[in-house]
Coordinates of C-alpha atoms and ligand atoms in Angstrom, one line a residue:
X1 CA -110.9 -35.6 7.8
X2 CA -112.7 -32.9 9.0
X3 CA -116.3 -33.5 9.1
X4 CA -115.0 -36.3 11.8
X5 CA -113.6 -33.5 14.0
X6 CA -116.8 -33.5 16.3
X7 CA -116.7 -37.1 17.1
X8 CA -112.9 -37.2 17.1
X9 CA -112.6 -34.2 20.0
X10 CA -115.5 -36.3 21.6
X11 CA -113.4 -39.6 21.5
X12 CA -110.6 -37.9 22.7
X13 CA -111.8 -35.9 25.5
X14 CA -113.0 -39.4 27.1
X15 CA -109.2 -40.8 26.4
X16 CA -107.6 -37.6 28.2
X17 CA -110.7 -38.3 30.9
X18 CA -109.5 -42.1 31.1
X19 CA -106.4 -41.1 31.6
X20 CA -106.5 -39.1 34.1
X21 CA -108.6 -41.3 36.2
X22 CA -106.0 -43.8 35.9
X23 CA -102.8 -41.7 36.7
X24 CA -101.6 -42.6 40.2
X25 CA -102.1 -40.2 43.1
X26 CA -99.0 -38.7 44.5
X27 CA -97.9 -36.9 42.0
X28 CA -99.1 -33.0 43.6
X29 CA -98.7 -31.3 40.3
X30 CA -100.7 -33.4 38.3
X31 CA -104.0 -33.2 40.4
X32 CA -104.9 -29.5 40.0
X33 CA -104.2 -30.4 36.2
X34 CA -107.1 -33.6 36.0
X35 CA -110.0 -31.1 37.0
X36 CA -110.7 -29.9 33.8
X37 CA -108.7 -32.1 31.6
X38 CA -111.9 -32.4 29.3
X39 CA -111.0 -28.5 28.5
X40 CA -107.4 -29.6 27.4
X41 CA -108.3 -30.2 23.8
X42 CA -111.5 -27.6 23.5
X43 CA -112.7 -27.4 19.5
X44 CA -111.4 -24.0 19.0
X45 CA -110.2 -24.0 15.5
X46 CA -107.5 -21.9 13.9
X47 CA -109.9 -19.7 12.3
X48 CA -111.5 -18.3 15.4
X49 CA -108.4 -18.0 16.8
X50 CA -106.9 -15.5 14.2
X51 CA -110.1 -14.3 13.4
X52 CA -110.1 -10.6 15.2
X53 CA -106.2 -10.2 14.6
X54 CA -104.9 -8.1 12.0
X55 CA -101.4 -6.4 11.3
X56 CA -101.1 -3.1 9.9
X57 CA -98.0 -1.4 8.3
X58 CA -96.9 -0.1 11.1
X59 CA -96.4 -3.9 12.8
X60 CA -93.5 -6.2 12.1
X61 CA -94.7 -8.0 8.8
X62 CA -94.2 -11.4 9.9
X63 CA -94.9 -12.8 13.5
X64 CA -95.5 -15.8 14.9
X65 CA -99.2 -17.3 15.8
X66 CA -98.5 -20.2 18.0
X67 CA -101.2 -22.7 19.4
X68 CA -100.9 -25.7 21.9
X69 CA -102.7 -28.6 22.8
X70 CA -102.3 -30.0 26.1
X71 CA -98.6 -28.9 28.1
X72 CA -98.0 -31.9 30.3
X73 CA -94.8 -34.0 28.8
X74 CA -96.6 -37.0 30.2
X75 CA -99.9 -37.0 27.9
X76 CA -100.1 -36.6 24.6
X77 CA -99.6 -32.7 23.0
X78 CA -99.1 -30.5 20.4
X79 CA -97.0 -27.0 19.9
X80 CA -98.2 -25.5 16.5
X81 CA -96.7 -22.3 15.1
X82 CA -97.3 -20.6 11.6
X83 CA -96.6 -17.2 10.6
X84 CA -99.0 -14.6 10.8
X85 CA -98.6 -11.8 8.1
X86 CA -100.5 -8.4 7.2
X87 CA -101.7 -10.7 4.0
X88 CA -104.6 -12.7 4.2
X89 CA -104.2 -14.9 1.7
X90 CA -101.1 -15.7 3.2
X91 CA -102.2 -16.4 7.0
X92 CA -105.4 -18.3 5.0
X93 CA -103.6 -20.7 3.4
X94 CA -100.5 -21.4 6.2
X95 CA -103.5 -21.6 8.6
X96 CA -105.0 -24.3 7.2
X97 CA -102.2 -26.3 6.4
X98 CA -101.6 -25.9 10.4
X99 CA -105.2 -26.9 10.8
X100 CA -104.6 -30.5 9.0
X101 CA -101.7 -30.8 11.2
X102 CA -104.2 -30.8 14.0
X103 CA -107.0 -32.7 12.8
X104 CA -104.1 -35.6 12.6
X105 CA -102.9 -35.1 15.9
X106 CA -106.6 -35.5 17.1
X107 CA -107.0 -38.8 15.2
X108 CA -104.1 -40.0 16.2
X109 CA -105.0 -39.5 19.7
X110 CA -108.0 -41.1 19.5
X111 CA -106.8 -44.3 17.6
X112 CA -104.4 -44.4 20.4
X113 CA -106.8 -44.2 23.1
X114 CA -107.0 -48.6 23.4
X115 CA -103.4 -48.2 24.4
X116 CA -103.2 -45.3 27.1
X117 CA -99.7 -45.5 27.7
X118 CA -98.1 -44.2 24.5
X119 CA -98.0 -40.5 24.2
X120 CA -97.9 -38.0 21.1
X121 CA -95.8 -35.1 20.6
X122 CA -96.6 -32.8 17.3
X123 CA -94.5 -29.9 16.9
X124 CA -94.6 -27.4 13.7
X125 CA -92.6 -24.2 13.3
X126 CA -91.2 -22.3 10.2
X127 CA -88.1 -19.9 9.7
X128 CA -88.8 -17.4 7.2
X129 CA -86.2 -18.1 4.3
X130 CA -86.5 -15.1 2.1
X131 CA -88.9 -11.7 2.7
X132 CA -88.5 -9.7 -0.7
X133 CA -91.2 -7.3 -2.6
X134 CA -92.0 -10.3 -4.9
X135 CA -92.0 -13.5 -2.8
X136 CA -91.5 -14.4 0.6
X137 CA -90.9 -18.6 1.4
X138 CA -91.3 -20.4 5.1
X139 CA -89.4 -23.1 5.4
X140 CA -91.0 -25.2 8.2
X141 CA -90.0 -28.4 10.1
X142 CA -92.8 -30.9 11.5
X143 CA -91.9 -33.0 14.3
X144 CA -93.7 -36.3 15.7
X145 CA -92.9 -38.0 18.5
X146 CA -94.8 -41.6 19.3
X147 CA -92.3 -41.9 22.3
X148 CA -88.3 -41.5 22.2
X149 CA -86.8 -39.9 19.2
X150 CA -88.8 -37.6 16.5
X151 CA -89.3 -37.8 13.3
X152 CA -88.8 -34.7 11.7
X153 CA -90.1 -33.5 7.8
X154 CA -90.0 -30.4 6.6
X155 CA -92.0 -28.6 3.7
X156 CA -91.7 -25.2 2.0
X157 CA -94.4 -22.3 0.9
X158 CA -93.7 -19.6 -1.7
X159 CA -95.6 -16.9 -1.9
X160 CA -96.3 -14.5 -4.9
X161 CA -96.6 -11.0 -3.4
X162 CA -97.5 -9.1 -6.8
X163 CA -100.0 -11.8 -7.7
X164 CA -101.2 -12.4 -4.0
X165 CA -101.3 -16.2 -4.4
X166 CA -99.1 -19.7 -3.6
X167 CA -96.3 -20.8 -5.5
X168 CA -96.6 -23.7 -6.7
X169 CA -94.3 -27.1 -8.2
X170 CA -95.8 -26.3 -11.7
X171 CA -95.4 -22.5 -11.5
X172 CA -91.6 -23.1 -10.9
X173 CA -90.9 -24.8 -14.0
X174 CA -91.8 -23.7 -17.4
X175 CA -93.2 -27.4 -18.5
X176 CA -92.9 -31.0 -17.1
X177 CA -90.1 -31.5 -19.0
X178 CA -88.8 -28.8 -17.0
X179 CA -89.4 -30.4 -13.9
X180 CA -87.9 -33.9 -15.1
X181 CA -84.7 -32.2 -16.4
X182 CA -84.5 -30.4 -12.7
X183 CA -85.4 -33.7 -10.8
X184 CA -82.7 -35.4 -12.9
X185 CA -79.9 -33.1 -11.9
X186 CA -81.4 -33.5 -8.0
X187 CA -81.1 -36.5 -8.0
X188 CA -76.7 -36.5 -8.8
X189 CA -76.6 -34.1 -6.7
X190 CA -78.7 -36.0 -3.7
X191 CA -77.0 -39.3 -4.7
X192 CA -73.2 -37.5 -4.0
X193 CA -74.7 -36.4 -0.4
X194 CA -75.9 -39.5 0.5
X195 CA -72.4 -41.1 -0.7
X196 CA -70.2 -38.6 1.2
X197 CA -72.3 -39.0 4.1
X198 CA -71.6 -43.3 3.8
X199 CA -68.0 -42.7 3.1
X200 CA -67.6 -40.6 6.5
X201 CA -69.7 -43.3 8.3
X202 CA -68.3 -45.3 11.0
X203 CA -70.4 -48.0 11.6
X204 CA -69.2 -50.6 8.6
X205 CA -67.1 -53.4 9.4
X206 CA -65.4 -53.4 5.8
X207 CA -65.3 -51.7 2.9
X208 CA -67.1 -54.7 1.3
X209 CA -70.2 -54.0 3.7
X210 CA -70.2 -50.4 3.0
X211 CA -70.0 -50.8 -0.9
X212 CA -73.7 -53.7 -0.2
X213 CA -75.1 -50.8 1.2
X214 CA -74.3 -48.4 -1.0
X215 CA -75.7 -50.6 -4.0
X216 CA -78.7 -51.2 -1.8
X217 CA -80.0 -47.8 -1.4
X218 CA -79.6 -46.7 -5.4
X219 CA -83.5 -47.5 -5.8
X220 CA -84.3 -45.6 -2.4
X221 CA -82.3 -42.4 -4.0
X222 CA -83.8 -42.9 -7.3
X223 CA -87.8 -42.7 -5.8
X224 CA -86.6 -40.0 -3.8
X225 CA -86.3 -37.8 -6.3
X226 CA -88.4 -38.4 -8.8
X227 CA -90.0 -35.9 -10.7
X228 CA -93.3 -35.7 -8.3
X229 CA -94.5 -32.9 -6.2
X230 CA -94.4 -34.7 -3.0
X231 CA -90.4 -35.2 -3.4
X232 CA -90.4 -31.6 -4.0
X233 CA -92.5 -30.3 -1.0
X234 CA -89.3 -28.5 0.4
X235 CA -87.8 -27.0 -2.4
X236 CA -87.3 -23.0 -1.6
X237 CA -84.7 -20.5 -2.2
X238 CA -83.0 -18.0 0.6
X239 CA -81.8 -14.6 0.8
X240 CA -78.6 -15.1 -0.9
X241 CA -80.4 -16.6 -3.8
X242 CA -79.3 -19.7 -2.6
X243 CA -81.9 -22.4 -3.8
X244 CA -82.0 -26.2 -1.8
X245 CA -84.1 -29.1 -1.3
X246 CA -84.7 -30.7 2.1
X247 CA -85.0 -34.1 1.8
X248 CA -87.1 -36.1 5.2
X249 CA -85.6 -38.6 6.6
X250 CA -86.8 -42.1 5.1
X251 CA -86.8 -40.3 1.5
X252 CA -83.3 -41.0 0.0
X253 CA -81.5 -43.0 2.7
X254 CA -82.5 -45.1 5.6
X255 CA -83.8 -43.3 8.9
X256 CA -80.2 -43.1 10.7
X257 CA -79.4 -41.2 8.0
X258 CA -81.1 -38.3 8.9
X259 CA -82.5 -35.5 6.4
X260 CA -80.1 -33.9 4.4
X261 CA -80.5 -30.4 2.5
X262 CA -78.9 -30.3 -0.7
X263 CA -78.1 -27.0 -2.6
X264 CA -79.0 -27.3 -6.0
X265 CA -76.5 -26.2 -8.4
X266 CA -76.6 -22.6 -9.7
X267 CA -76.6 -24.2 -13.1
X268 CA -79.5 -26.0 -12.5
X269 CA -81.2 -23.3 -11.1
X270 CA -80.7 -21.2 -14.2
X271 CA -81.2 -24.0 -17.1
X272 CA -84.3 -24.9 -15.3
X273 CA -86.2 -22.7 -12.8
X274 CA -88.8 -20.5 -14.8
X275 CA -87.3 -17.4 -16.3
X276 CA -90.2 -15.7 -14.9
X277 CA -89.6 -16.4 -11.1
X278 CA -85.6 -15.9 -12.2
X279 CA -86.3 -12.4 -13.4
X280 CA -88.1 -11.8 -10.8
X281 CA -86.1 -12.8 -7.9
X282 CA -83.4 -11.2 -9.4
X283 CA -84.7 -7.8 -9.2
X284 CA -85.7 -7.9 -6.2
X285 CA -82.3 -9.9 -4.6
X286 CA -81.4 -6.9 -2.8
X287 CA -83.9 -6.8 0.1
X288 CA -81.9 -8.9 1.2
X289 CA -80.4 -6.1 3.1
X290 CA -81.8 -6.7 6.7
X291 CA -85.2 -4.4 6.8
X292 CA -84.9 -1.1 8.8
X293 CA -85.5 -1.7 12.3
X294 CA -88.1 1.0 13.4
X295 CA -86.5 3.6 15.5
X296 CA -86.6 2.4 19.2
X297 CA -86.7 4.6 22.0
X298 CA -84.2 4.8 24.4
X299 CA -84.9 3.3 28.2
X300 CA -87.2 5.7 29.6
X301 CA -85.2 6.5 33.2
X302 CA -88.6 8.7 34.3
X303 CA -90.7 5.1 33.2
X304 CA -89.1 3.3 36.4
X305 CA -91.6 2.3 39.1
X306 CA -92.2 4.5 42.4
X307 CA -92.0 2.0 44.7
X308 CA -88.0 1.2 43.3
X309 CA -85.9 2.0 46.2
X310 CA -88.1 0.2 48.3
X311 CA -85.8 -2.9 48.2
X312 CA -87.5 -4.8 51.2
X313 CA -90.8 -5.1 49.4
X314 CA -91.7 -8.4 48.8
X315 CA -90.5 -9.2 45.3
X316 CA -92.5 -11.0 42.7
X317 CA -91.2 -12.0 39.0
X318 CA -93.4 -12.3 36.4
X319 CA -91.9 -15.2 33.6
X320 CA -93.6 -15.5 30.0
X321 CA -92.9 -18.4 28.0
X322 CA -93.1 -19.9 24.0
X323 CA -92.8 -16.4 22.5
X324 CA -92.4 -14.3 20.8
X325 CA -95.6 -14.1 19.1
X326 CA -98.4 -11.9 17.6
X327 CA -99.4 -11.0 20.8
X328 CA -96.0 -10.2 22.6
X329 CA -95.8 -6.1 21.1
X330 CA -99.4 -5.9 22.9
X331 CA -97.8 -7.5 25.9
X332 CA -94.8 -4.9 25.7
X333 CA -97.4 -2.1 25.4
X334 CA -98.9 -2.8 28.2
X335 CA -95.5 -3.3 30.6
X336 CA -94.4 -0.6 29.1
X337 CA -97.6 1.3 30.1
X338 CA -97.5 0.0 33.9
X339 CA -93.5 0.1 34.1
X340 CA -93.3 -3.5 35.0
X341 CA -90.0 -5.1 33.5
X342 CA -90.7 -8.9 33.3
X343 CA -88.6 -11.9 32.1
X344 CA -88.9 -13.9 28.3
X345 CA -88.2 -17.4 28.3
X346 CA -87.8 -17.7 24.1
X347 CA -88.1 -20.0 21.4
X348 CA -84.8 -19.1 18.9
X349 CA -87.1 -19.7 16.4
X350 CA -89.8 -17.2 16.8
X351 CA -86.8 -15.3 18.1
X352 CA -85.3 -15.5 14.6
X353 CA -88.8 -14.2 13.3
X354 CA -89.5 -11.2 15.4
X355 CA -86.4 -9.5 15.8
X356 CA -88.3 -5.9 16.1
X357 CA -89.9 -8.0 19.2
X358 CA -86.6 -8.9 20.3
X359 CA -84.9 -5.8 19.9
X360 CA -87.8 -4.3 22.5
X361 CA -87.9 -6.5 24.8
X362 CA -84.0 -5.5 25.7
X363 CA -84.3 -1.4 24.5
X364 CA -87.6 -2.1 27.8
X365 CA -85.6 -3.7 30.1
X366 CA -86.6 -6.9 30.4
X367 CA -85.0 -10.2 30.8
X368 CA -84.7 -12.7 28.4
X369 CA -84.4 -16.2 28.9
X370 CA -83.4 -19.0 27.0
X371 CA -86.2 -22.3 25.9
X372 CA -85.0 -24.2 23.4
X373 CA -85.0 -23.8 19.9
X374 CA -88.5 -25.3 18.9
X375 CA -89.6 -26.3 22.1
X376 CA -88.9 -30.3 21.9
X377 CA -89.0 -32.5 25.4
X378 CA -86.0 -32.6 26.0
X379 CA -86.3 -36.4 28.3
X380 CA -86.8 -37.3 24.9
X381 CA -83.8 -36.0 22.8
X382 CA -80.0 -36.9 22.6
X383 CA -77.3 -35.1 24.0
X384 CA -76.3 -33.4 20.8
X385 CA -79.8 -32.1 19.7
X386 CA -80.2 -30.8 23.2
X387 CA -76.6 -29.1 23.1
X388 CA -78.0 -27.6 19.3
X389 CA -81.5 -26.5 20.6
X390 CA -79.6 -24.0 23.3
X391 CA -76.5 -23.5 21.1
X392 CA -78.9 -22.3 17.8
X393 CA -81.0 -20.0 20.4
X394 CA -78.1 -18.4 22.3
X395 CA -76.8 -17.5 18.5
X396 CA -80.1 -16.2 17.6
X397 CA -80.7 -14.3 20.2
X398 CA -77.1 -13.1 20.1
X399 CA -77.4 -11.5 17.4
X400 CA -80.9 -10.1 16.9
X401 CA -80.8 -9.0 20.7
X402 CA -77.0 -8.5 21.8
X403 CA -76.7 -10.5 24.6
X404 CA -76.8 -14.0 25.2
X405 CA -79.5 -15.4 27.2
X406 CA -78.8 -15.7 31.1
X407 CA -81.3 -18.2 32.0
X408 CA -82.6 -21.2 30.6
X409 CA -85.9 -23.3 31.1
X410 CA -86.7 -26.8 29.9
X411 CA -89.7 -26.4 27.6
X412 CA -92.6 -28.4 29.6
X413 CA -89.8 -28.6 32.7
X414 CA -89.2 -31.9 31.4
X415 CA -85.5 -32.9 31.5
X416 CA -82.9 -36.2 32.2
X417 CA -79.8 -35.6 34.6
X418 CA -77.2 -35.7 31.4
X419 CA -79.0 -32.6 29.9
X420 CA -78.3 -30.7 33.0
X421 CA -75.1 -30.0 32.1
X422 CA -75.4 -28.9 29.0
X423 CA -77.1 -25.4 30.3
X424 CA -74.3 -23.6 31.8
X425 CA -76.0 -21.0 33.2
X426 CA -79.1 -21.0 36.1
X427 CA -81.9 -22.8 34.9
X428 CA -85.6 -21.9 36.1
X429 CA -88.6 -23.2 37.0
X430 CA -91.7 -21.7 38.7
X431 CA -93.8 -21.8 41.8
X432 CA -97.5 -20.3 40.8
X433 CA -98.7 -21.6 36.7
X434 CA -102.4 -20.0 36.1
X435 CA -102.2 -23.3 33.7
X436 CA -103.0 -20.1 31.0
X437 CA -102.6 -22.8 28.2
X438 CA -105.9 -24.9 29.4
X439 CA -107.9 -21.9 31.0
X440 CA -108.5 -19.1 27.9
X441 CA -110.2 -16.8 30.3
X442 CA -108.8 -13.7 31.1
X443 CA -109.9 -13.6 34.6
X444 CA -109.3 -16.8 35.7
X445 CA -105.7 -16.3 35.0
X446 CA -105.7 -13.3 36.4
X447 CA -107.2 -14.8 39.2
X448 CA -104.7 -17.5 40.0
X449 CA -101.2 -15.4 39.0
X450 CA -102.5 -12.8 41.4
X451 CA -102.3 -15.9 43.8
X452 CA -98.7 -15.6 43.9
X453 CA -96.8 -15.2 47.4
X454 CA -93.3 -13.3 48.2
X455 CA -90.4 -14.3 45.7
X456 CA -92.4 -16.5 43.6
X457 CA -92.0 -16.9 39.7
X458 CA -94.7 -16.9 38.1
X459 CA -95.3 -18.5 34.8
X460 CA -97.5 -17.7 31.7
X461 CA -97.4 -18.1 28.2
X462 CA -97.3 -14.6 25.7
X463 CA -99.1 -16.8 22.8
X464 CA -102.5 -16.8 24.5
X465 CA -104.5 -13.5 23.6
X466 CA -106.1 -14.3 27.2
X467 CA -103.1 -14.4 29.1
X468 CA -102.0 -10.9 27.8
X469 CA -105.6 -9.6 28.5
X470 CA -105.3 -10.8 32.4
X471 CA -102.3 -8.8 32.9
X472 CA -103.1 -5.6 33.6
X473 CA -105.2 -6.9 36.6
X474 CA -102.5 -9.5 37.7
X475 CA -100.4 -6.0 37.9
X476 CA -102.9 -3.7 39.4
X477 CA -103.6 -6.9 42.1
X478 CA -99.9 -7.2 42.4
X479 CA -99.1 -3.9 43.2
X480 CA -102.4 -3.9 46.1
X481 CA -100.8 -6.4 47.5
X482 CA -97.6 -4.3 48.3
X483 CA -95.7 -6.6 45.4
X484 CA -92.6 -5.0 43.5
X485 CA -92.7 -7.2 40.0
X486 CA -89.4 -7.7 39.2
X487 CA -87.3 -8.9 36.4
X488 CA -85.2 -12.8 37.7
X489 CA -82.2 -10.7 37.7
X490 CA -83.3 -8.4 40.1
X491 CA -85.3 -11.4 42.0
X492 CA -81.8 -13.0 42.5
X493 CA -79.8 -9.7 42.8
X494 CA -77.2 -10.1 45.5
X495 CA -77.1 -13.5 45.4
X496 CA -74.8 -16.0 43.4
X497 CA -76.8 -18.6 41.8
X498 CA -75.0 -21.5 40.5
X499 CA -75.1 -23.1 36.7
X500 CA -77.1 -26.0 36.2
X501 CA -79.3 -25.7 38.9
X502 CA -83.0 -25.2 38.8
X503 CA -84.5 -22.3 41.0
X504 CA -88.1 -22.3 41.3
X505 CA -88.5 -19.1 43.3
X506 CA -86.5 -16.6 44.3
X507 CA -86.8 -17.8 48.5
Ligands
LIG601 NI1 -92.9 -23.8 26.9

């Protein structure tokens, strides 16, 4: 696949091109975006993006790299994250595995470019499932959309701290017959899930019809689970010592179905796990205990800007989006630094990673806002997954930060009128986007959020090691202007701002 990369970015740069050209005028926010659409999908790979980052001990031991394609609900794009760890083996490997992720999208695209009008969305992100001193195991969900609906699979990687390498199918059992043995037993177990899930099914007009199905699907359940790695690809364990296996949609039952994730029994896991990984995991089941959070300072009252009490200043708030990432403690540093408080719109999933992150951003001052849980389109989602996607991240960051979220914005600002509801709180958009996610150059962004006006919200993404480099000149500009940057809730301060309704400034 990847020897094709050049000519693939090169068919795909001409679709994106087509595509523009064809897009009708009217539409004000789309023609700053058609400029430079060419630099949408530039050939940066994965490995020169991570290659001058580095964590040491002192960092949070897992963050959160996250790259995008493209940011326009309306064309074809992809949100990647993987985690980011002070061990490169680790970030090697995971990085890679992202890369082929993105060599597909790009094909994809490009077969796709005789019919313009479909659009791709390809979104990866991972939860870590268990951090110990001998293994630590990301669980990650991949998400494709060719339209309405996504089709969701998930896969799992182990890691072997002590012998710095990947764990794989073969290293969990002791011998094939091992695996068979394990695979039979998975297969019960998936088989009873898949049966409870029929019984409680409403959509059979008898028993009779239910009981056709039922005998239908057996050979679906039974190739499912066979003893082959691919059937196994989300297999992983959790702090508790809990072990599961995630099977895709499609696998063991038909698509309406969904995924299920079945816990294998702790019989199972002890008759046929290796004794090795058993012994192991069993000495070191007690980091389990949540790791030491690093002593935070206290709110520095001395670090609040001069110009404070000047409340007729015009007012300018500063919004950054898709984090929190590897880049976000920099960001911190540097608000920190300039005592600007600014506002996070979050993913709960990267939330649920970088709760040291988290945990500053609130100890600073700063806002946080709510985006979704994995940042999926929401015009293209039902009701309920839109309800779970806030629901999961108010939890999240609930508990890693205190407080619940007090804003929310639509990841892409793509929405339908029956997810409006849903928010129950102020929802935001923006007024000035430096479009940081197509222009990688420090002072070009810099450049155009210094463009901002009285009141405005300005948006920008913390994932982009560019964006974080502009700000300390979109501050110093800022501030010559006579700007106060201020947090949303002290943009809004004073007024009432209703639920549900979206507030692109603060005018
Ligand atoms: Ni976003």
């Amino acid at each position: 696949m990847k020897r094709y990369n050049t000519l693939l970015f090169g068919v795909l740069a001409l679709f994106l091109m087509a595509s523009c050209g064809s897009r009708q005028s009217g539409d004000s926010s789309a023609s700053a975006d058609s400029l430079a659409s060419a630099d949408v999908v530039e050939v940066t790979d994965l490995a020169t993006l991570t290659e001058d980052l580095t964590l040491d001990d002192t960092d949070e031991d897992v963050q959160v790299f996250t790259m995008k394609i493209g940011n326009d609900p309306e064309r074809s794009h992809l949100t990647v994250s993987f985690p980011f760890t002070k061990y490169e083996f680790i970030n090697e490997r995971e990085r890679n595995l992202s890369q082929q992720f993105i060599d597909e999208f790009r094909a994809e695209v490009a077969q796709l470019s005789q019919e313009s009008t479909a659009t791709l969305d390809y979104n990866q992100h991972f939860e870590v499932k268990y951090r110990g001193d001998s293994f630590i195991v990301f669980l990650y969900t991949r998400s494709t959309s060719r339209g309405n609906n996504y089709d969701d699979s998930s896969y799992a990687s182990i890691f072997d701290l002590e012998h710095r390498r990947v764990v794989s199918i073969a290293d969990l059992f002791v011998d094939e017959d091992a695996f068979e043995g394990f695979a039979s037993e998975m297969r019960a177990a998936a088989s009873e899930a898949v049966r409870l899930r029929l019984m409680q099914s409403k959509d059979f007009g008898s028993e009779h019809e239910r009981q056709t199905v039922w005998v239908e699907m057996q050979s679906g359940i039974e190739e499912g689970t066979l003893a082959v790695d691919a059937n196994y690809d989300a297999l992983f364990f959790d702090h508790e010592g809990n072990w599961y296996v995630t099977f895709d949609k499609y696998q063991i039952a038909s698509g309406s179905m969904g995924t299920f994730t079945v816990p294998v029994p702790s019989w199972v896991v002890r008759r046929y796990v290796h004794p090795d990984i058993l012994r192991r995991l069993g000495r070191s089941l007690e980091p389990d205990a949540p790791q030491e959070i690093a002593d935070l300072e206290k709110p520095e009252e001395a670090a609040r800007p001069l110009t404070d009490d000047d409340s007729s200043a015009s007012r300018v708030a500063l919004t950054f989006d898709d984090g929190p990432s590897v880049y976000t403690p920099r960001l911190l540093d540097i608000l920190k630094q300039e005592g600007v408080k600014a506002t996070f719109f979050v993913l709960g999933k990267s939330a649920a990673v970088q709760k040291q992150t988290m945990k500053r951003m609130v100890e600073e001052g700063h806002n946080i806002g709510n985006h979704s849980y994995d940042h999926k389109n929401f015009a293209k989602i039902s009701v309920e997954e839109a309800r779970r996607q806030i629901g999961r991240t108010d939890e999240i960051v609930g508990e890693v930060a205190g407080q619940r979220p007090s804003y929310f914005r639509f990841p892409y600002g793509a929405y339908t009128q029956d997810k409006l509801t849903l928010v129950n709180r102020p929802i935001m958009g923006w007024s000035v986007d430096p479009l940081d996610w197509k222009y990688k150059d420090a002072d070009r962004v810099a450049l155009e959020m210094s463009k901002a006006g009285p009141n405005a919200i300005v948006l920008a993404h913390d994932i982009h090691k560019t964006t974080i480099e502009a700000i300390p000149q979109v501050i110093r500009n800022l501030k010559a202007k006579g700007y106060r940057i201020v947090t949303l809730d002290e943009l809004f301060a004073g007024r009432t701002l209703k639920n549900n309704q979206v507030y692109s400034s603060g005018k």
